[in-house]
Amino acid sequence: MAPIPGSGLAKGLAVTLRTMTKKSVTAQYPDAQPDLPPRTRGVIGLFEENCTVCMLCARECPDWCIYIDSHKETVPAATPGGRERSRNVLDRFAIDFSLCMYCGICIEVCPFDALFWSPEFEYAETDIHDLTHERDKLREWMWTVPAPPALDPAAEEPKEVATARKAAEKLAAAQAEQQEGES
């Protein structure tokens, strides 16, 4: 049986009319923030306290977009008669996000959990040279990293989190005490 002339046009117009009567589902981005999944890959955050300047992240990066500078510092002996130790001190940690392909290899190879995925995605710049973010900016993004889900609901708090919380409480108490002394 031969198709009726103009039936394709009629079907197309019917689809267009149906679509025009439905409400739009487009989110207007700057006005309405998107609901992202909890472990979204946005940008890489640096937990500087865990970085030992082992350079594994920079060596394994396929794009060579991680820049690390450090120097050695001598640590005095912990016990009398012990020997002095030397340790690396981080001077510069930068990631060039104009080169980064967001593969996550740097995060996977870090043996000390110094790099994490942050859900932040609003870091666009007008100049491509400004996409190289230094450790201060990477540290800011670290605080937006969501906590991983607990493996066991009855598990105790990790010692790193407990130490950081106690330090923050001690600092807040000292500031409150200082303010009372000034009053």
mmCIF file of N, CA, C and O in Angstrom, residues 38-98:
data_model
loop_
_atom_site.group_PDB
_atom_site.id
_atom_site.type_symbol
_atom_site.label_atom_id
_atom_site.label_comp_id
_atom_site.label_asym_id
_atom_site.label_seq_id
_atom_site.Cartn_x
_atom_site.Cartn_y
_atom_site.Cartn_z
ATOM 1 N N PRO A 38 26.417 12.777 44.800
ATOM 2 C CA PRO A 38 27.332 13.102 45.897
ATOM 3 C C PRO A 38 28.815 12.959 45.561
ATOM 4 O O PRO A 38 29.628 13.679 46.079
ATOM 5 N N ARG A 39 29.211 12.029 44.729
ATOM 6 C CA ARG A 39 30.628 11.834 44.437
ATOM 7 C C ARG A 39 30.975 12.314 43.025
ATOM 8 O O ARG A 39 31.746 11.690 42.303
ATOM 9 N N THR A 40 30.454 13.457 42.635
ATOM 10 C CA THR A 40 30.691 14.022 41.314
ATOM 11 C C THR A 40 32.159 14.398 41.148
ATOM 12 O O THR A 40 32.780 14.929 42.066
ATOM 13 N N ARG A 41 32.707 14.150 39.970
ATOM 14 C CA ARG A 41 34.070 14.575 39.653
ATOM 15 C C ARG A 41 34.016 15.981 39.099
ATOM 16 O O ARG A 41 33.573 16.212 37.989
ATOM 17 N N GLY A 42 34.463 16.931 39.872
ATOM 18 C CA GLY A 42 34.470 18.304 39.405
ATOM 19 C C GLY A 42 35.887 18.794 39.211
ATOM 20 O O GLY A 42 36.375 18.948 38.101
ATOM 21 N N VAL A 43 36.586 19.004 40.298
ATOM 22 C CA VAL A 43 37.946 19.517 40.278
ATOM 23 C C VAL A 43 38.735 18.769 41.353
ATOM 24 O O VAL A 43 38.152 18.141 42.241
ATOM 25 N N ILE A 44 40.047 18.841 41.296
ATOM 26 C CA ILE A 44 40.899 18.096 42.232
ATOM 27 C C ILE A 44 41.247 18.994 43.416
ATOM 28 O O ILE A 44 41.711 20.122 43.232
ATOM 29 N N GLY A 45 41.007 18.483 44.624
ATOM 30 C CA GLY A 45 41.344 19.203 45.840
ATOM 31 C C GLY A 45 42.583 18.603 46.477
ATOM 32 O O GLY A 45 42.826 17.398 46.384
ATOM 33 N N LEU A 46 43.389 19.433 47.148
ATOM 34 C CA LEU A 46 44.641 19.000 47.769
ATOM 35 C C LEU A 46 44.524 19.087 49.284
ATOM 36 O O LEU A 46 44.222 20.149 49.829
ATOM 37 N N PHE A 47 44.775 17.965 49.957
ATOM 38 C CA PHE A 47 44.874 17.945 51.421
ATOM 39 C C PHE A 47 46.364 18.013 51.738
ATOM 40 O O PHE A 47 47.054 17.007 51.815
ATOM 41 N N GLU A 48 46.847 19.238 51.868
ATOM 42 C CA GLU A 48 48.285 19.517 51.920
ATOM 43 C C GLU A 48 49.008 18.813 53.070
ATOM 44 O O GLU A 48 50.171 18.438 52.937
ATOM 45 N N GLU A 49 48.332 18.611 54.178
ATOM 46 C CA GLU A 49 48.962 17.985 55.329
ATOM 47 C C GLU A 49 49.381 16.544 55.039
ATOM 48 O O GLU A 49 50.303 16.029 55.650
ATOM 49 N N ASN A 50 48.698 15.876 54.111
ATOM 50 C CA ASN A 50 49.035 14.488 53.788
ATOM 51 C C ASN A 50 50.080 14.370 52.688
ATOM 52 O O ASN A 50 50.582 13.280 52.443
ATOM 53 N N CYS A 51 50.393 15.452 52.005
ATOM 54 C CA CYS A 51 51.326 15.398 50.874
ATOM 55 C C CYS A 51 52.754 15.275 51.396
ATOM 56 O O CYS A 51 53.223 16.113 52.170
ATOM 57 N N THR A 52 53.464 14.232 50.943
ATOM 58 C CA THR A 52 54.852 14.012 51.341
ATOM 59 C C THR A 52 55.817 14.356 50.217
ATOM 60 O O THR A 52 57.000 14.058 50.319
ATOM 61 N N VAL A 53 55.338 14.959 49.159
ATOM 62 C CA VAL A 53 56.123 15.344 47.998
ATOM 63 C C VAL A 53 56.827 14.118 47.404
ATOM 64 O O VAL A 53 57.986 14.170 47.027
ATOM 65 N N CYS A 54 56.095 13.035 47.293
ATOM 66 C CA CYS A 54 56.663 11.816 46.708
ATOM 67 C C CYS A 54 56.693 11.904 45.190
ATOM 68 O O CYS A 54 57.356 11.103 44.530
ATOM 69 N N MET A 55 55.963 12.839 44.603
ATOM 70 C CA MET A 55 55.933 13.114 43.170
ATOM 71 C C MET A 55 55.277 12.020 42.332
ATOM 72 O O MET A 55 55.366 12.045 41.117
ATOM 73 N N LEU A 56 54.614 11.059 42.949
ATOM 74 C CA LEU A 56 53.962 10.003 42.177
ATOM 75 C C LEU A 56 52.876 10.569 41.276
ATOM 76 O O LEU A 56 52.725 10.152 40.129
ATOM 77 N N CYS A 57 52.105 11.512 41.791
ATOM 78 C CA CYS A 57 51.007 12.086 40.990
ATOM 79 C C CYS A 57 51.549 12.775 39.745
ATOM 80 O O CYS A 57 51.016 12.608 38.651
ATOM 81 N N ALA A 58 52.639 13.521 39.893
ATOM 82 C CA ALA A 58 53.208 14.246 38.753
ATOM 83 C C ALA A 58 53.836 13.285 37.747
ATOM 84 O O ALA A 58 53.738 13.492 36.535
ATOM 85 N N ARG A 59 54.468 12.223 38.238
ATOM 86 C CA ARG A 59 55.104 11.263 37.330
ATOM 87 C C ARG A 59 54.094 10.434 36.564
ATOM 88 O O ARG A 59 54.311 10.078 35.415
ATOM 89 N N GLU A 60 52.978 10.094 37.196
ATOM 90 C CA GLU A 60 51.987 9.228 36.561
ATOM 91 C C GLU A 60 50.991 9.984 35.700
ATOM 92 O O GLU A 60 50.250 9.387 34.940
ATOM 93 N N CYS A 61 50.952 11.298 35.809
ATOM 94 C CA CYS A 61 49.996 12.102 35.038
ATOM 95 C C CYS A 61 50.314 11.999 33.554
ATOM 96 O O CYS A 61 51.422 12.361 33.131
ATOM 97 N N PRO A 62 49.377 11.516 32.740
ATOM 98 C CA PRO A 62 49.655 11.386 31.302
ATOM 99 C C PRO A 62 49.774 12.725 30.585
ATOM 100 O O PRO A 62 50.375 12.806 29.515
ATOM 101 N N ASP A 63 49.228 13.793 31.162
ATOM 102 C CA ASP A 63 49.291 15.116 30.530
ATOM 103 C C ASP A 63 50.398 16.002 31.085
ATOM 104 O O ASP A 63 50.622 17.090 30.575
ATOM 105 N N TRP A 64 51.026 15.573 32.159
ATOM 106 C CA TRP A 64 52.071 16.345 32.830
ATOM 107 C C TRP A 64 51.557 17.726 33.216
ATOM 108 O O TRP A 64 52.193 18.744 32.969
ATOM 109 N N CYS A 65 50.390 17.748 33.823
ATOM 110 C CA CYS A 65 49.778 19.032 34.179
ATOM 111 C C CYS A 65 49.939 19.354 35.667
ATOM 112 O O CYS A 65 49.403 20.346 36.128
ATOM 113 N N ILE A 66 50.682 18.525 36.408
ATOM 114 C CA ILE A 66 50.893 18.768 37.839
ATOM 115 C C ILE A 66 52.327 19.257 38.029
ATOM 116 O O ILE A 66 53.277 18.624 37.573
ATOM 117 N N TYR A 67 52.462 20.404 38.706
ATOM 118 C CA TYR A 67 53.772 21.002 38.943
ATOM 119 C C TYR A 67 54.033 21.011 40.446
ATOM 120 O O TYR A 67 53.259 21.587 41.207
ATOM 121 N N ILE A 68 55.141 20.387 40.858
ATOM 122 C CA ILE A 68 55.480 20.300 42.279
ATOM 123 C C ILE A 68 56.907 20.788 42.474
ATOM 124 O O ILE A 68 57.817 20.359 41.763
ATOM 125 N N ASP A 69 57.105 21.670 43.444
ATOM 126 C CA ASP A 69 58.435 22.118 43.856
ATOM 127 C C ASP A 69 58.546 21.880 45.356
ATOM 128 O O ASP A 69 57.578 22.069 46.105
ATOM 129 N N SER A 70 59.736 21.481 45.796
ATOM 130 C CA SER A 70 59.942 21.229 47.224
ATOM 131 C C SER A 70 61.392 21.477 47.582
ATOM 132 O O SER A 70 62.241 21.666 46.707
ATOM 133 N N HIS A 71 61.662 21.465 48.858
ATOM 134 C CA HIS A 71 63.038 21.523 49.351
ATOM 135 C C HIS A 71 63.164 20.591 50.546
ATOM 136 O O HIS A 71 62.171 20.206 51.163
ATOM 137 N N LYS A 72 64.393 20.215 50.855
ATOM 138 C CA LYS A 72 64.642 19.327 52.001
ATOM 139 C C LYS A 72 64.893 20.175 53.238
ATOM 140 O O LYS A 72 65.520 21.221 53.185
ATOM 141 N N GLU A 73 64.376 19.674 54.351
ATOM 142 C CA GLU A 73 64.531 20.348 55.630
ATOM 143 C C GLU A 73 65.024 19.323 56.636
ATOM 144 O O GLU A 73 64.567 18.178 56.639
ATOM 145 N N THR A 74 65.935 19.706 57.488
ATOM 146 C CA THR A 74 66.475 18.787 58.494
ATOM 147 C C THR A 74 65.613 18.853 59.748
ATOM 148 O O THR A 74 65.321 19.927 60.257
ATOM 149 N N VAL A 75 65.222 17.676 60.219
ATOM 150 C CA VAL A 75 64.423 17.566 61.438
ATOM 151 C C VAL A 75 65.354 17.086 62.542
ATOM 152 O O VAL A 75 66.052 16.073 62.376
ATOM 153 N N PRO A 76 65.410 17.789 63.686
ATOM 154 C CA PRO A 76 66.316 17.361 64.752
ATOM 155 C C PRO A 76 65.930 15.985 65.293
ATOM 156 O O PRO A 76 64.802 15.523 65.139
ATOM 157 N N ALA A 77 66.883 15.350 65.938
ATOM 158 C CA ALA A 77 66.680 14.008 66.484
ATOM 159 C C ALA A 77 65.580 14.037 67.540
ATOM 160 O O ALA A 77 65.499 14.962 68.351
ATOM 161 N N ALA A 78 64.733 13.015 67.544
ATOM 162 C CA ALA A 78 63.626 12.939 68.497
ATOM 163 C C ALA A 78 64.123 12.543 69.885
ATOM 164 O O ALA A 78 63.547 12.944 70.896
ATOM 165 N N THR A 79 65.172 11.774 69.927
ATOM 166 C CA THR A 79 65.726 11.338 71.212
ATOM 167 C C THR A 79 67.183 11.765 71.296
ATOM 168 O O THR A 79 67.859 11.897 70.265
ATOM 169 N N PRO A 80 67.712 11.970 72.501
ATOM 170 C CA PRO A 80 69.140 12.327 72.625
ATOM 171 C C PRO A 80 70.007 11.201 72.059
ATOM 172 O O PRO A 80 69.764 10.027 72.299
ATOM 173 N N GLY A 81 70.979 11.561 71.277
ATOM 174 C CA GLY A 81 71.863 10.579 70.675
ATOM 175 C C GLY A 81 71.328 10.012 69.366
ATOM 176 O O GLY A 81 72.016 9.256 68.690
ATOM 177 N N GLY A 82 70.108 10.370 69.010
ATOM 178 C CA GLY A 82 69.523 9.906 67.752
ATOM 179 C C GLY A 82 70.069 10.713 66.583
ATOM 180 O O GLY A 82 70.761 11.714 66.763
ATOM 181 N N ARG A 83 69.762 10.277 65.400
ATOM 182 C CA ARG A 83 70.282 11.005 64.248
ATOM 183 C C ARG A 83 69.223 11.929 63.660
ATOM 184 O O ARG A 83 68.024 11.687 63.783
ATOM 185 N N GLU A 84 69.733 12.972 63.055
ATOM 186 C CA GLU A 84 68.826 13.925 62.421
ATOM 187 C C GLU A 84 68.222 13.292 61.178
ATOM 188 O O GLU A 84 68.833 12.454 60.529
ATOM 189 N N ARG A 85 67.017 13.703 60.854
ATOM 190 C CA ARG A 85 66.320 13.207 59.657
ATOM 191 C C ARG A 85 66.114 14.376 58.711
ATOM 192 O O ARG A 85 66.113 15.538 59.123
ATOM 193 N N SER A 86 65.903 14.040 57.466
ATOM 194 C CA SER A 86 65.546 15.085 56.517
ATOM 195 C C SER A 86 64.191 14.722 55.917
ATOM 196 O O SER A 86 63.859 13.551 55.770
ATOM 197 N N ARG A 87 63.422 15.751 55.624
ATOM 198 C CA ARG A 87 62.108 15.519 55.036
ATOM 199 C C ARG A 87 61.857 16.567 53.957
ATOM 200 O O ARG A 87 62.421 17.662 53.980
ATOM 201 N N ASN A 88 61.012 16.214 53.012
ATOM 202 C CA ASN A 88 60.646 17.132 51.938
ATOM 203 C C ASN A 88 59.563 18.079 52.429
ATOM 204 O O ASN A 88 58.631 17.665 53.113
ATOM 205 N N VAL A 89 59.694 19.337 52.055
ATOM 206 C CA VAL A 89 58.702 20.352 52.394
ATOM 207 C C VAL A 89 58.134 20.893 51.080
ATOM 208 O O VAL A 89 58.892 21.272 50.178
ATOM 209 N N LEU A 90 56.837 20.914 50.993
ATOM 210 C CA LEU A 90 56.148 21.352 49.783
ATOM 211 C C LEU A 90 56.247 22.864 49.628
ATOM 212 O O LEU A 90 55.864 23.610 50.519
ATOM 213 N N ASP A 91 56.810 23.313 48.498
ATOM 214 C CA ASP A 91 56.876 24.739 48.194
ATOM 215 C C ASP A 91 55.777 25.145 47.223
ATOM 216 O O ASP A 91 55.170 26.193 47.372
ATOM 217 N N ARG A 92 55.550 24.308 46.212
ATOM 218 C CA ARG A 92 54.544 24.627 45.203
ATOM 219 C C ARG A 92 53.862 23.350 44.760
ATOM 220 O O ARG A 92 54.506 22.329 44.517
ATOM 221 N N PHE A 93 52.541 23.408 44.677
ATOM 222 C CA PHE A 93 51.742 22.330 44.106
ATOM 223 C C PHE A 93 50.702 23.014 43.243
ATOM 224 O O PHE A 93 49.863 23.757 43.749
ATOM 225 N N ALA A 94 50.776 22.804 41.940
ATOM 226 C CA ALA A 94 49.847 23.462 41.024
ATOM 227 C C ALA A 94 49.359 22.446 40.000
ATOM 228 O O ALA A 94 50.076 21.519 39.631
ATOM 229 N N ILE A 95 48.125 22.634 39.569
ATOM 230 C CA ILE A 95 47.548 21.800 38.523
ATOM 231 C C ILE A 95 47.045 22.736 37.427
ATOM 232 O O ILE A 95 46.307 23.684 37.697
ATOM 233 N N ASP A 96 47.463 22.434 36.196
ATOM 234 C CA ASP A 96 47.016 23.212 35.044
ATOM 235 C C ASP A 96 45.769 22.535 34.485
ATOM 236 O O ASP A 96 45.854 21.534 33.783
ATOM 237 N N PHE A 97 44.598 23.085 34.813
ATOM 238 C CA PHE A 97 43.341 22.469 34.392
ATOM 239 C C PHE A 97 43.042 22.685 32.910
ATOM 240 O O PHE A 97 42.112 22.091 32.384
ATOM 241 N N SER A 98 43.846 23.507 32.229
ATOM 242 C CA SER A 98 43.672 23.612 30.776
ATOM 243 C C SER A 98 44.285 22.397 30.084
ATOM 244 O O SER A 98 43.929 22.082 28.955
#
